[in-house]
Structures are given as C-alpha cells and as structure tokens.
Amino acid sequence: MDTLYFSSYIGLIHCVDISKGKPIHCTAQRLERHNRNVFTINWFNNGQNCITTSIDKQVIKWDVQRKICLQNLKTHSGFPYALDSPSWNEGQLAVGMGDNAIKLWNFSSLGLVMKKKKHHDYYESTVFWKGLQGKIEKIRWHPRREGFIAYGNEYGHVGMVDTFNSKHIPFKNYHKVQAAPYIDWGLDMTSSLEDSDMRDTLLSCGRDGVIHVYDAEHPNVPPINLNERLQEKNSDWFISLGAIDSRRCIIKIDATARFIAIGHSNGLVEVYALTNLKVVYVSNCQRQLISSLDWKSLDGKFILASGSIDGDIAIHDLGNIDISSLPDVPIPRTDPTALLKGHKRGILDLKWSFHTDKLLLASASEDNFVAVWDANDQKMIALFDKHRGQVLSVCWNRLNSDVIFSGSEDRFIYEWSYLDFPGSGSIEFESTTKSGGMMLSLESEKAKSKLKKEQYCLVIANNLLDGKVKSVIQQLVADSLTDEQQQDATVIRYTQFWNEVEDRSAHQPENLHELLYGDKNDIQRLIELEVDALNTEKAKLLTESTCDVKNDISQGFDTKLAMDLMRCEYSMMDKTKVHQNSTSVLTDWIILALSPMVGKQKWIELMLQQAQKLESLQQYHLAASCYIACSHIYKAIDTYRQHGMFREAIALAKLRLPPNDPVVESLFADWAKELQKGEQDTLTATW
C-alpha cells in the first residue's frame, strides 16, 4: 500500500493512503507520542520502523506496524547544571536543567525492587517543569524522604518537588541576588536552633552571603537566618571575621548531618558542628573564591574537599579534632592535608566516590576536563577530555563505583569509567604557536580542495613529529621509486609540496573566480574573504567620518548578515559584538528576530541586553516588555520601581507574582516614601 506520513503542529504523525484516486486518512495508523511539530521522519528496515525528531526535543524510534514507541530519547535544550543520584533508586539520576526543568533519567532498572519492563530503555526519563522557573542550577535529593528533591534556581528561589506526586512546593522567602543558591539538607536541627518545628530542614546559601534554614514541613514559614545564630554562638570568632573582606558563598553538609562546611569568597573555609553551631575548624590555605565543597566519611574520619576558582583543590582531614575542647577563636590552618593542583581554570563541582577502600575524588572544571584524584597518594589518576565546553557537574554511579556521569555546557551527559581514561600530572593544553602546527590545522579547514587538505594534514603531522614525516617520505621515494616514477604527477602531489603549502597562505593571493567554481570549502573561503572586505570598508568609513554611523544597514550589514547565515556563522549575535552605544534600533531588532536559530539561551541573552539598552534610552515600557518576554519578572518590576513608575510596577507584580510575594508590600512602601518626599501626606497615609 502506498502511504504518506506527515506531521501536524501538535506532533501527531498522520497516515494517508494514496494508492487510490482519493486520499484516505487512516486514523488507526497514526503515530502518537510527540507534542510539537515533527522535523524529520527517517525510514529503515523496509518501512517497518522509523525514527522521528521533533521540536519537543524527543527522538523516537517507532514500530510502525504496531504503532508503538520502541525507544524514546529526550534530548537537552538547556545545560545540565547539576547531577544527583538518590540512595533509594541507584539506577536513577536527577538532572537540574537550564530550561526550567528537572529531568529524572532512569538509566538502569537494577536499582528498582519491582521492575516495570522486561527490557529496560536506557534513555527512559521523566521531566518535571510545572511551577519551575529559570535555570535549575542546584539540586539535592532528600537523604531520607523518598521522592523529594530540593532545587535552587537562577533567581535565588528555593523549593522542593515531590516526584512521586508531581507536586511543586516553593518556599516563601528567597535570596534577593540573581544567582542560584547552594542547597543541602540539615535534617533535624531542633536542639541547635531551639525550635521544635525544625525536624526536617533545608539550608541555602546565596550570593548575598546569607544562609537560610527552611522548615521543609512548613514551606510558607519564613526561614531562620543561620548567620545570626552562628554569631550568637561564636561571638569572638565573628569579631575577628569582621576585619576580613569576605562573604559566605557556598555550604555543604556531611551525610550524617553532623558538620556544615562554609566556603568564603576569599578562600576561607569554616566548619561548624550542627549539634551546637560551634566553629570547629577554619582553613585559609586557599586565596580565591571557594566554588565547590564535598564531604567524605571513611573509617570514622570526616574528610572535606574544597575547590576554588583558581583550579586548586584542598583536602582537609577533620578526623583528629576534639569537639569538646575547642578555643573560642580557632587558629586558621594554612596547610591542608593535601593540595591537588592540575586544573588550569576554576573548579565547578567536586564529588567523592562511593568506594569504601579508597579515597577517590572527581573534579569538574571550567577547562572542559574531568579529573579523578587519589587523595591518599595526592595525584591525578584519570582525566576525561571528551567534553567540548565547561564541565558543570559530576556524579558517581551508585551501581558501579568506577563509573562517573558528567554534564557540560556542550549539553552532553557522558557515562564513563575512570579506569578507561588514565591520566597523571597536570592537564596540558595544545600549544597554538609551536612550529606553526596548530595554526596550520586551522588553515586546513579553509583549504581549497581535498588534495590541499591532505597536504595540510601531512604538514601538521610533520610539525608535530619534528620533521620525521617529511624525512621518511623522502627516504621512501629515494629507495623505492625510479627516476621516472618520481616524476609522476600523483607522486609529486604528495612528495614535493612542503614549501608550497607552508608558504601558500603568506605569499600566494587567492583567485576568487577559482573559488567560485570550487567545492563547499572553497565557497566557505570566498564568503570569508567577502565579509573581511566589508569589515575593512566599514572600518575605513568609520575612520574617515567624524560622525557616528546611525544605520548599520547602509554599511553592508545586510550583506554580512546573509553571508554569515549561509555558512551557519552566528558571531554577529555575540553580545560582545553588539554595540551598546549604537542607535541603530533596526539592526538590534533584526538580530533579535534571528537569534532563536542559535538557541533559546542566546535569544534570552540578547533580549536582556536589549532591555538594558532601551532602559538607558529611557524607553522604560519597552525595556520592561523585553524582561517580561524572557520571564525576568522581578527585573521588569525593578525597572519600573527605579524610575518611579510604581503603578506599573504594582500592576505587574500583582498579575505575574504569587499573591503573598513580599515584593508587592515593598513596592507600596517605596511608593509611600516617594509620595512623602513630594509632601503628598494624604496619599502616603492611604498606601
């Protein structure tokens, strides 16, 4: 039967019989699983199976005859900012996503007592998004209540999700700084806080330096400020802290909820006992902001790892501390138990392994690498280098202690064993200047033909191997070929080109007409030359002219834009390339309209930049509209507030924020103060 399959806008894949004169819609044959437009349908196995991709970020493998989904891969549209594995389901991994969601990935059924299916789908996952806002950058499973996971988002908000009942539970108060707070479970703190309700607590530390203690059983109750309680218990220590220019920025509680470690912006690390809130350990061995902390309990000893933004990792052994006899003002320790050096950029995540016979620590870094360290031997034993962006998070596999999950800005989550990626010493980066080898590798991407690509590859290999490739080829030619054979055109192409290739880019002008009749790489090079010429012409006009260029369209912007889109080059949408002082509003809106083809994150980035620009031009309503469009409601409210537009701010807050949000009350209070300045006492009393 001749059939036609096509997708509707809601994701249904319809089937139509076109074998007869009039098309017949086969309702019983349609495929139902996608919920947005389907992009592609790829057939295989003689039409019995197909794979579909959709805007809903799902890749689905179908059994067409039975109309069932054989496998469903839910891809990522945002960065995997955080990873955490629950103790009650060892085959599950929670992922805090940059697209307002928490994904539960059931990569294995071995962790389940009751298995649902005979054959497990490795990519099976569930996404929770209702009620969540912004990037979910921090997540933490509850250590005792199954199904409960806490989160912190980019707006400073903290909440919980009951994954068993698909229920979102936000906490009433939040951090006022636009950054995701670090979170951890404090469990029972009734004695230390002298509050009988604090039997199940969640702690958060925001960029504002404040540590909140939430009552997980009563999320609408305002949190306790832990900083104030710590100061009451450690007054002498806080007096000495007052002389230090620093703020608290990260917390981590050990698995037994006995200690809380606090990292500072100046590299200071504090440890307090959660039983009495007394300071038990202080270290100042690091000098940069502490960006990651993790605890390990082994043989009755508590070991803390702290990573900083300079790439160093310090190991602190608290096993010999006698909590019963501690001074009121502890002496900061300048030498850690171990200092692990190797990363070239900041540490973004640290996780101890689940091994009970060894101390292995995984570190994720901004340098795109994941390293595994043996803390006992104080050396790197593994290095994972497959990510193509900053590695944001790591998590060890509870089912296999040698396996690690790592998530990166390249939107990939890798599952890998540290035994398969041995490494030692420091992380080395390829030089971009030695012998010109790497520079030639860049030029090879712009080669004019397949032959030139091959020649460039040989030159690169020759440079990397200190000239051995060239000498071996010349020796083989001399020993194996006759004089006549050496003059063959094919042989010459691969034996007598060295100087020509090395000097080509520097001494030989490119023939534009030759490029036009070349292959895909030649056209790529032709467009690059054209864009370079337009940039040179514009720079010349700007240098010669004494007035500002008001319209980029007249300066060849439209031509450059079209050429960049042809070659999938989106550098024009880089916020560093958009001139903040330019008055070319048309250019700005054109770039904004095209930015979704790069991705949602780039569109939001440019919208926020456009909002700031419009605000500087006193276009406050347009600026607020841009903030609202990308769900930055609080920023839109602040824009109105800062410019005295309280009516608009209050209207927006009441329409878009929860009924009991404290922002509404603060807006009325600020409005009253503003009216009081104008001696409008009657209205002030009303508000």
Short mmCIF file of C-alpha atoms in Angstrom, two decimals, residues 133-509:
data_model
loop_
_atom_site.label_atom_id
_atom_site.label_comp_id
_atom_site.label_asym_id
_atom_site.label_seq_id
_atom_site.Cartn_x
_atom_site.Cartn_y
_atom_site.Cartn_z
CA GLN A 133 11.14 28.98 36.69
CA GLY A 134 14.56 29.87 35.33
CA LYS A 135 17.64 27.68 35.20
CA ILE A 136 17.64 24.91 37.80
CA GLU A 137 21.31 25.12 38.74
CA LYS A 138 21.32 23.29 42.09
CA ILE A 139 19.51 20.09 43.09
CA ARG A 140 19.74 17.79 46.12
CA TRP A 141 17.80 14.62 46.87
CA HIS A 142 16.39 14.28 50.37
CA PRO A 143 18.51 11.66 52.19
CA ARG A 144 15.50 10.07 53.95
CA ARG A 145 12.21 11.07 52.31
CA GLU A 146 11.91 9.15 49.08
CA GLY A 147 10.83 11.13 46.05
CA PHE A 148 11.63 14.59 47.45
CA ILE A 149 14.24 16.71 45.72
CA ALA A 150 15.23 20.29 46.57
CA TYR A 151 16.32 22.85 43.98
CA GLY A 152 17.74 26.36 43.66
CA ASN A 153 17.19 28.46 40.52
CA GLU A 154 18.95 31.41 38.90
CA TYR A 155 16.58 33.93 40.55
CA GLY A 156 17.63 32.97 44.09
CA HIS A 157 14.49 30.91 44.73
CA VAL A 158 14.50 27.62 46.66
CA GLY A 159 11.86 24.90 46.59
CA MET A 160 11.09 21.18 46.52
CA VAL A 161 9.49 18.77 44.09
CA ASP A 162 7.56 15.68 45.21
CA THR A 163 8.42 13.50 42.23
CA PHE A 164 6.07 10.70 43.25
CA ASN A 165 3.03 13.02 43.18
CA SER A 166 4.33 15.56 40.60
CA LYS A 167 3.90 18.36 43.13
CA HIS A 168 5.92 21.58 43.21
CA ILE A 169 6.50 23.03 46.71
CA PRO A 170 8.12 26.51 46.67
CA PHE A 171 9.46 28.19 49.79
CA LYS A 172 8.04 31.60 50.62
CA ASN A 173 11.25 33.59 51.04
CA TYR A 174 14.16 33.71 48.67
CA HIS A 175 17.60 35.25 48.20
CA LYS A 176 17.46 38.73 46.71
CA VAL A 177 20.52 38.22 44.50
CA GLN A 178 20.10 36.90 40.93
CA ALA A 179 22.13 33.70 41.32
CA ALA A 180 21.34 30.12 42.23
CA PRO A 181 21.90 29.44 45.96
CA TYR A 182 23.79 26.37 47.12
CA ILE A 183 21.49 23.98 48.99
CA ASP A 184 21.78 21.00 51.32
CA TRP A 185 19.66 19.11 53.83
CA GLY A 186 20.27 19.79 57.53
CA LEU A 187 17.67 17.27 58.75
CA ASP A 188 16.82 17.57 62.48
CA MET A 189 18.05 20.89 63.92
CA THR A 190 15.52 21.27 66.75
CA SER A 191 18.17 21.35 69.50
CA SER A 192 20.72 23.62 67.82
CA LEU A 193 18.07 26.13 66.67
CA GLU A 194 15.97 25.72 69.81
CA ASP A 195 12.88 25.31 67.67
CA SER A 196 10.73 22.20 67.96
CA ASP A 197 9.40 22.60 64.39
CA MET A 198 12.83 22.28 62.77
CA ARG A 199 12.77 18.47 62.48
CA ASP A 200 13.39 18.47 58.74
CA THR A 201 15.44 21.39 57.44
CA LEU A 202 16.82 22.61 54.14
CA LEU A 203 19.69 25.12 54.12
CA SER A 204 20.57 27.52 51.32
CA CYS A 205 23.44 29.97 50.85
CA GLY A 206 23.03 32.69 48.24
CA ARG A 207 25.45 35.11 46.68
CA ASP A 208 24.19 37.69 49.19
CA GLY A 209 26.13 35.77 51.86
CA VAL A 210 23.01 34.87 53.87
CA ILE A 211 22.39 31.27 54.96
CA HIS A 212 18.68 30.43 55.27
CA VAL A 213 17.30 27.48 57.24
CA TYR A 214 13.89 26.41 55.90
CA ASP A 215 11.35 24.17 57.61
CA ALA A 216 10.68 21.54 54.95
CA GLU A 217 7.40 20.56 56.59
CA HIS A 218 6.12 24.17 56.64
CA PRO A 219 7.38 25.84 53.43
CA ASN A 220 5.32 29.02 53.97
CA VAL A 221 7.06 29.80 57.27
CA PRO A 222 9.87 32.39 56.91
CA PRO A 223 13.35 30.84 57.19
CA ILE A 224 15.79 31.35 60.06
CA ASN A 225 18.92 33.38 59.36
CA LEU A 226 21.69 30.95 60.29
CA ASN A 227 24.35 33.69 60.19
CA GLU A 228 22.72 35.36 63.19
CA ARG A 229 22.57 32.09 65.14
CA LEU A 230 26.22 31.32 64.35
CA GLN A 231 27.22 34.78 65.53
CA GLU A 232 25.39 34.26 68.83
CA LYS A 233 27.28 31.02 69.46
CA ASN A 234 30.68 32.27 68.21
CA SER A 235 30.80 35.98 69.06
CA ASP A 236 34.59 36.17 69.46
CA TRP A 237 35.21 34.43 66.16
CA PHE A 238 32.78 36.73 64.34
CA ILE A 239 34.62 39.78 65.74
CA SER A 240 37.80 38.55 64.05
CA LEU A 241 35.83 37.77 60.89
CA GLY A 242 34.64 41.39 60.81
CA ALA A 243 38.13 42.51 59.89
CA ILE A 244 38.12 40.32 56.77
CA ASP A 245 36.66 41.48 53.48
CA SER A 246 34.74 38.35 52.58
CA ARG A 247 31.28 36.82 52.35
CA ARG A 248 29.89 33.32 52.63
CA CYS A 249 29.09 31.84 49.22
CA ILE A 250 28.71 28.04 49.48
CA ILE A 251 27.67 25.38 52.01
CA LYS A 252 27.94 21.60 52.26
CA ILE A 253 26.62 19.27 54.99
CA ASP A 254 28.05 15.80 55.55
CA ALA A 255 25.87 12.72 55.07
CA THR A 256 25.27 12.28 58.80
CA ALA A 257 24.25 15.95 59.23
CA ARG A 258 26.95 16.39 61.87
CA PHE A 259 29.01 19.17 60.26
CA ILE A 260 28.36 22.07 57.90
CA ALA A 261 31.22 23.44 55.81
CA ILE A 262 31.04 27.04 54.60
CA GLY A 263 33.20 28.49 51.84
CA HIS A 264 34.02 32.19 51.53
CA SER A 265 34.73 34.49 48.62
CA ASN A 266 38.34 34.99 49.81
CA GLY A 267 39.13 31.24 50.05
CA LEU A 268 38.39 30.85 53.78
CA VAL A 269 36.72 27.57 54.80
CA GLU A 270 34.77 27.25 58.06
CA VAL A 271 33.32 24.09 59.62
CA TYR A 272 30.63 24.23 62.31
CA ALA A 273 29.08 21.43 64.35
CA LEU A 274 25.36 21.28 63.59
CA THR A 275 24.63 19.94 67.08
CA ASN A 276 25.64 23.18 68.86
CA LEU A 277 26.61 25.56 65.98
CA LYS A 278 30.15 25.98 67.38
CA VAL A 279 33.03 26.55 64.96
CA VAL A 280 35.34 23.51 64.93
CA TYR A 281 37.71 24.10 62.03
CA VAL A 282 38.99 27.00 59.94
CA SER A 283 41.38 26.95 56.97
CA ASN A 284 42.78 29.80 54.89
CA CYS A 285 45.10 27.74 52.68
CA GLN A 286 43.26 28.91 49.57
CA ARG A 287 43.15 32.52 48.40
CA GLN A 288 40.37 32.53 45.79
CA LEU A 289 36.59 32.08 45.98
CA ILE A 290 35.52 28.60 47.09
CA SER A 291 33.30 27.26 44.31
CA SER A 292 32.73 23.65 45.40
CA LEU A 293 32.72 21.54 48.58
CA ASP A 294 32.12 17.85 49.32
CA TRP A 295 32.33 15.58 52.37
CA LYS A 296 33.62 12.02 52.71
CA SER A 297 33.27 9.82 55.79
CA LEU A 298 35.69 6.89 55.91
CA ASP A 299 36.67 4.74 58.90
CA GLY A 300 35.10 7.22 61.32
CA LYS A 301 37.03 10.18 59.89
CA PHE A 302 35.47 13.19 58.21
CA ILE A 303 37.32 14.48 55.14
CA LEU A 304 36.39 17.68 53.31
CA ALA A 305 37.40 18.68 49.78
CA SER A 306 37.26 22.35 48.74
CA GLY A 307 37.77 23.64 45.19
CA SER A 308 38.39 27.25 44.23
CA ILE A 309 38.09 29.33 41.09
CA ASP A 310 41.87 29.18 40.53
CA GLY A 311 41.66 25.40 39.91
CA ASP A 312 43.28 24.23 43.17
CA ILE A 313 41.67 21.57 45.38
CA ALA A 314 42.41 21.34 49.10
CA ILE A 315 41.80 18.23 51.22
CA HIS A 316 41.01 18.80 54.90
CA ASP A 317 41.14 15.87 57.37
CA LEU A 318 38.95 16.56 60.42
CA GLY A 319 39.50 13.14 61.96
CA ASN A 320 41.68 14.32 64.86
CA ILE A 321 39.50 17.22 66.05
CA ASP A 322 38.24 17.04 69.64
CA ILE A 323 34.97 18.98 69.55
CA SER A 324 34.69 19.04 73.35
CA SER A 325 37.83 21.17 73.83
CA LEU A 326 37.96 23.90 71.20
CA PRO A 327 39.05 27.53 71.64
CA ASP A 328 36.54 30.35 71.16
CA VAL A 329 38.69 31.75 68.35
CA PRO A 330 40.18 28.91 66.28
CA ILE A 331 43.53 29.38 64.59
CA PRO A 332 43.11 29.12 60.79
CA ARG A 333 45.17 26.33 59.29
CA THR A 334 47.43 27.45 56.48
CA ASP A 335 48.47 23.96 55.33
CA PRO A 336 45.80 21.47 54.20
CA THR A 337 46.18 17.72 54.43
CA ALA A 338 46.75 17.73 50.67
CA LEU A 339 46.69 20.30 47.88
CA LEU A 340 45.78 18.93 44.44
CA LYS A 341 46.98 21.05 41.50
CA GLY A 342 46.31 20.34 37.84
CA HIS A 343 43.27 22.20 36.57
CA LYS A 344 44.02 25.41 34.69
CA ARG A 345 40.66 27.05 35.43
CA GLY A 346 38.03 27.13 38.16
CA ILE A 347 36.51 24.08 39.85
CA LEU A 348 32.74 23.85 39.26
CA ASP A 349 31.93 20.59 41.06
CA LEU A 350 33.56 18.06 43.37
CA LYS A 351 32.27 14.58 44.27
CA TRP A 352 33.82 11.84 46.38
CA SER A 353 33.32 8.30 45.08
CA PHE A 354 31.30 5.61 46.89
CA HIS A 355 34.37 3.37 47.30
CA THR A 356 34.87 2.14 50.86
CA ASP A 357 38.51 1.12 50.40
CA LYS A 358 39.96 4.19 48.70
CA LEU A 359 39.69 7.99 48.59
CA LEU A 360 38.82 8.97 45.02
CA LEU A 361 37.65 12.48 44.17
CA ALA A 362 36.18 13.63 40.84
CA SER A 363 36.55 17.28 39.87
CA ALA A 364 34.70 19.15 37.09
CA SER A 365 36.27 22.32 35.79
CA GLU A 366 35.85 25.31 33.52
CA ASP A 367 38.81 23.98 31.49
CA ASN A 368 36.47 21.34 29.92
CA PHE A 369 38.11 18.43 31.79
CA VAL A 370 37.02 15.99 34.49
CA ALA A 371 39.85 14.70 36.67
CA VAL A 372 39.87 11.83 39.17
CA TRP A 373 42.30 12.13 42.08
CA ASP A 374 43.65 9.61 44.55
CA ALA A 375 43.62 11.70 47.74
CA ASN A 376 45.83 9.24 49.62
CA ASP A 377 48.61 9.40 47.02
CA GLN A 378 47.81 13.05 46.23
CA LYS A 379 47.91 12.54 42.47
CA MET A 380 45.67 12.54 39.40
CA ILE A 381 44.85 9.03 38.19
CA ALA A 382 42.30 9.71 35.41
CA LEU A 383 41.45 12.51 33.00
CA PHE A 384 38.29 12.69 30.86
CA ASP A 385 38.66 15.01 27.86
CA LYS A 386 35.60 14.33 25.67
CA HIS A 387 33.56 17.40 26.64
CA ARG A 388 33.59 20.45 24.37
CA GLY A 389 32.53 23.01 26.98
CA GLN A 390 32.86 23.80 30.66
CA VAL A 391 32.03 20.75 32.77
CA LEU A 392 29.28 21.87 35.12
CA SER A 393 28.58 18.77 37.22
CA VAL A 394 29.73 15.26 38.09
CA CYS A 395 28.12 12.33 39.91
CA TRP A 396 29.38 8.83 40.68
CA ASN A 397 27.27 5.83 39.71
CA ARG A 398 25.94 4.02 42.78
CA LEU A 399 25.59 0.76 40.83
CA ASN A 400 29.20 0.77 39.65
CA SER A 401 31.68 2.66 41.83
CA ASP A 402 34.14 3.08 38.95
CA VAL A 403 31.66 4.88 36.68
CA ILE A 404 31.05 8.63 36.58
CA PHE A 405 28.38 10.83 34.99
CA SER A 406 29.49 14.29 33.84
CA GLY A 407 27.40 17.12 32.38
CA SER A 408 28.74 20.03 30.38
CA GLU A 409 27.86 23.22 28.53
CA ASP A 410 28.10 21.15 25.33
CA ARG A 411 24.70 19.73 26.52
CA PHE A 412 26.13 16.20 26.74
CA ILE A 413 25.94 13.91 29.76
CA TYR A 414 28.64 11.25 29.49
CA GLU A 415 28.72 7.96 31.40
CA TRP A 416 32.29 6.72 31.63
CA SER A 417 34.66 4.67 33.78
CA TYR A 418 37.72 6.38 35.20
CA LEU A 419 39.68 3.17 34.52
CA ASP A 420 39.28 3.81 30.76
CA PHE A 421 40.85 7.28 30.90
CA PRO A 422 44.14 7.04 32.80
CA GLY A 423 45.97 10.30 33.36
CA SER A 424 48.67 11.74 35.57
CA GLY A 425 50.30 15.05 36.33
CA SER A 426 48.72 18.30 35.25
CA ILE A 427 46.31 19.00 32.44
CA GLU A 428 48.19 20.03 29.33
CA PHE A 429 46.76 22.20 26.57
CA GLU A 430 47.96 22.04 22.99
CA SER A 431 50.19 24.98 22.06
CA THR A 432 48.89 27.18 19.25
CA THR A 433 52.31 28.54 18.29
CA LYS A 434 54.82 25.69 18.35
CA SER A 435 56.26 25.27 14.83
CA GLY A 436 53.05 26.72 13.46
CA GLY A 437 51.50 23.25 13.59
CA MET A 438 48.20 24.19 15.18
CA MET A 439 47.93 27.32 13.06
CA LEU A 440 48.21 25.12 10.01
CA SER A 441 45.44 22.90 11.38
CA LEU A 442 43.18 25.95 11.41
CA GLU A 443 44.17 26.82 7.87
CA SER A 444 43.39 23.28 6.76
CA GLU A 445 39.73 23.95 7.47
CA LYS A 446 39.91 26.63 4.77
CA ALA A 447 41.72 24.52 2.19
CA LYS A 448 40.69 24.89 -1.43
CA SER A 449 40.31 21.22 -2.26
CA LYS A 450 40.54 17.70 -0.89
CA LEU A 451 44.12 17.47 -2.12
CA LYS A 452 45.17 20.59 -0.24
CA LYS A 453 43.51 19.25 2.91
CA GLU A 454 45.58 16.09 2.63
CA GLN A 455 48.73 18.14 2.09
CA TYR A 456 47.98 20.28 5.13
CA CYS A 457 47.45 17.13 7.25
CA LEU A 458 50.87 15.85 6.28
CA VAL A 459 52.47 19.20 7.15
CA ILE A 460 50.75 19.18 10.55
CA ALA A 461 51.92 15.63 11.25
CA ASN A 462 55.44 16.61 10.18
CA ASN A 463 55.47 19.59 12.56
CA LEU A 464 54.11 17.55 15.46
CA LEU A 465 56.76 14.83 14.90
CA ASP A 466 59.67 17.26 14.47
CA GLY A 467 60.14 16.73 10.71
CA LYS A 468 60.14 12.93 10.77
CA VAL A 469 57.20 12.55 8.34
CA LYS A 470 58.93 14.58 5.63
CA SER A 471 62.25 12.75 6.03
CA VAL A 472 60.56 9.31 5.95
CA ILE A 473 58.59 10.18 2.78
CA GLN A 474 61.71 11.47 1.03
CA GLN A 475 63.65 8.37 2.05
CA LEU A 476 60.89 6.04 0.81
CA VAL A 477 60.74 7.86 -2.53
CA ALA A 478 64.51 7.65 -2.98
CA ASP A 479 64.70 3.96 -2.02
CA SER A 480 61.55 2.62 -3.69
CA LEU A 481 60.90 4.64 -6.88
CA THR A 482 62.82 5.03 -10.12
CA ASP A 483 63.60 8.48 -11.50
CA GLU A 484 60.73 8.15 -13.96
CA GLN A 485 58.27 7.16 -11.24
CA GLN A 486 59.37 10.11 -9.11
CA GLN A 487 58.27 12.47 -11.89
CA ASP A 488 54.73 11.08 -11.89
CA ALA A 489 52.15 13.82 -11.21
CA THR A 490 50.44 11.89 -8.41
CA VAL A 491 53.74 11.21 -6.66
CA ILE A 492 54.75 14.88 -6.94
CA ARG A 493 51.49 15.95 -5.25
CA TYR A 494 52.42 14.03 -2.11
CA THR A 495 56.22 14.43 -2.10
CA GLN A 496 57.18 17.87 -3.44
CA PHE A 497 54.69 20.26 -1.86
CA TRP A 498 56.17 21.05 1.56
CA ASN A 499 57.47 24.56 0.98
CA GLU A 500 54.50 25.42 -1.23
CA VAL A 501 51.91 24.56 1.44
CA GLU A 502 53.81 26.23 4.28
CA ASP A 503 54.16 29.49 2.33
CA ARG A 504 50.84 29.41 0.47
CA SER A 505 48.73 31.50 2.85
CA ALA A 506 51.50 34.07 3.29
CA HIS A 507 52.69 34.56 -0.31
CA GLN A 508 50.01 33.47 -2.77
CA PRO A 509 46.92 35.60 -3.37
#
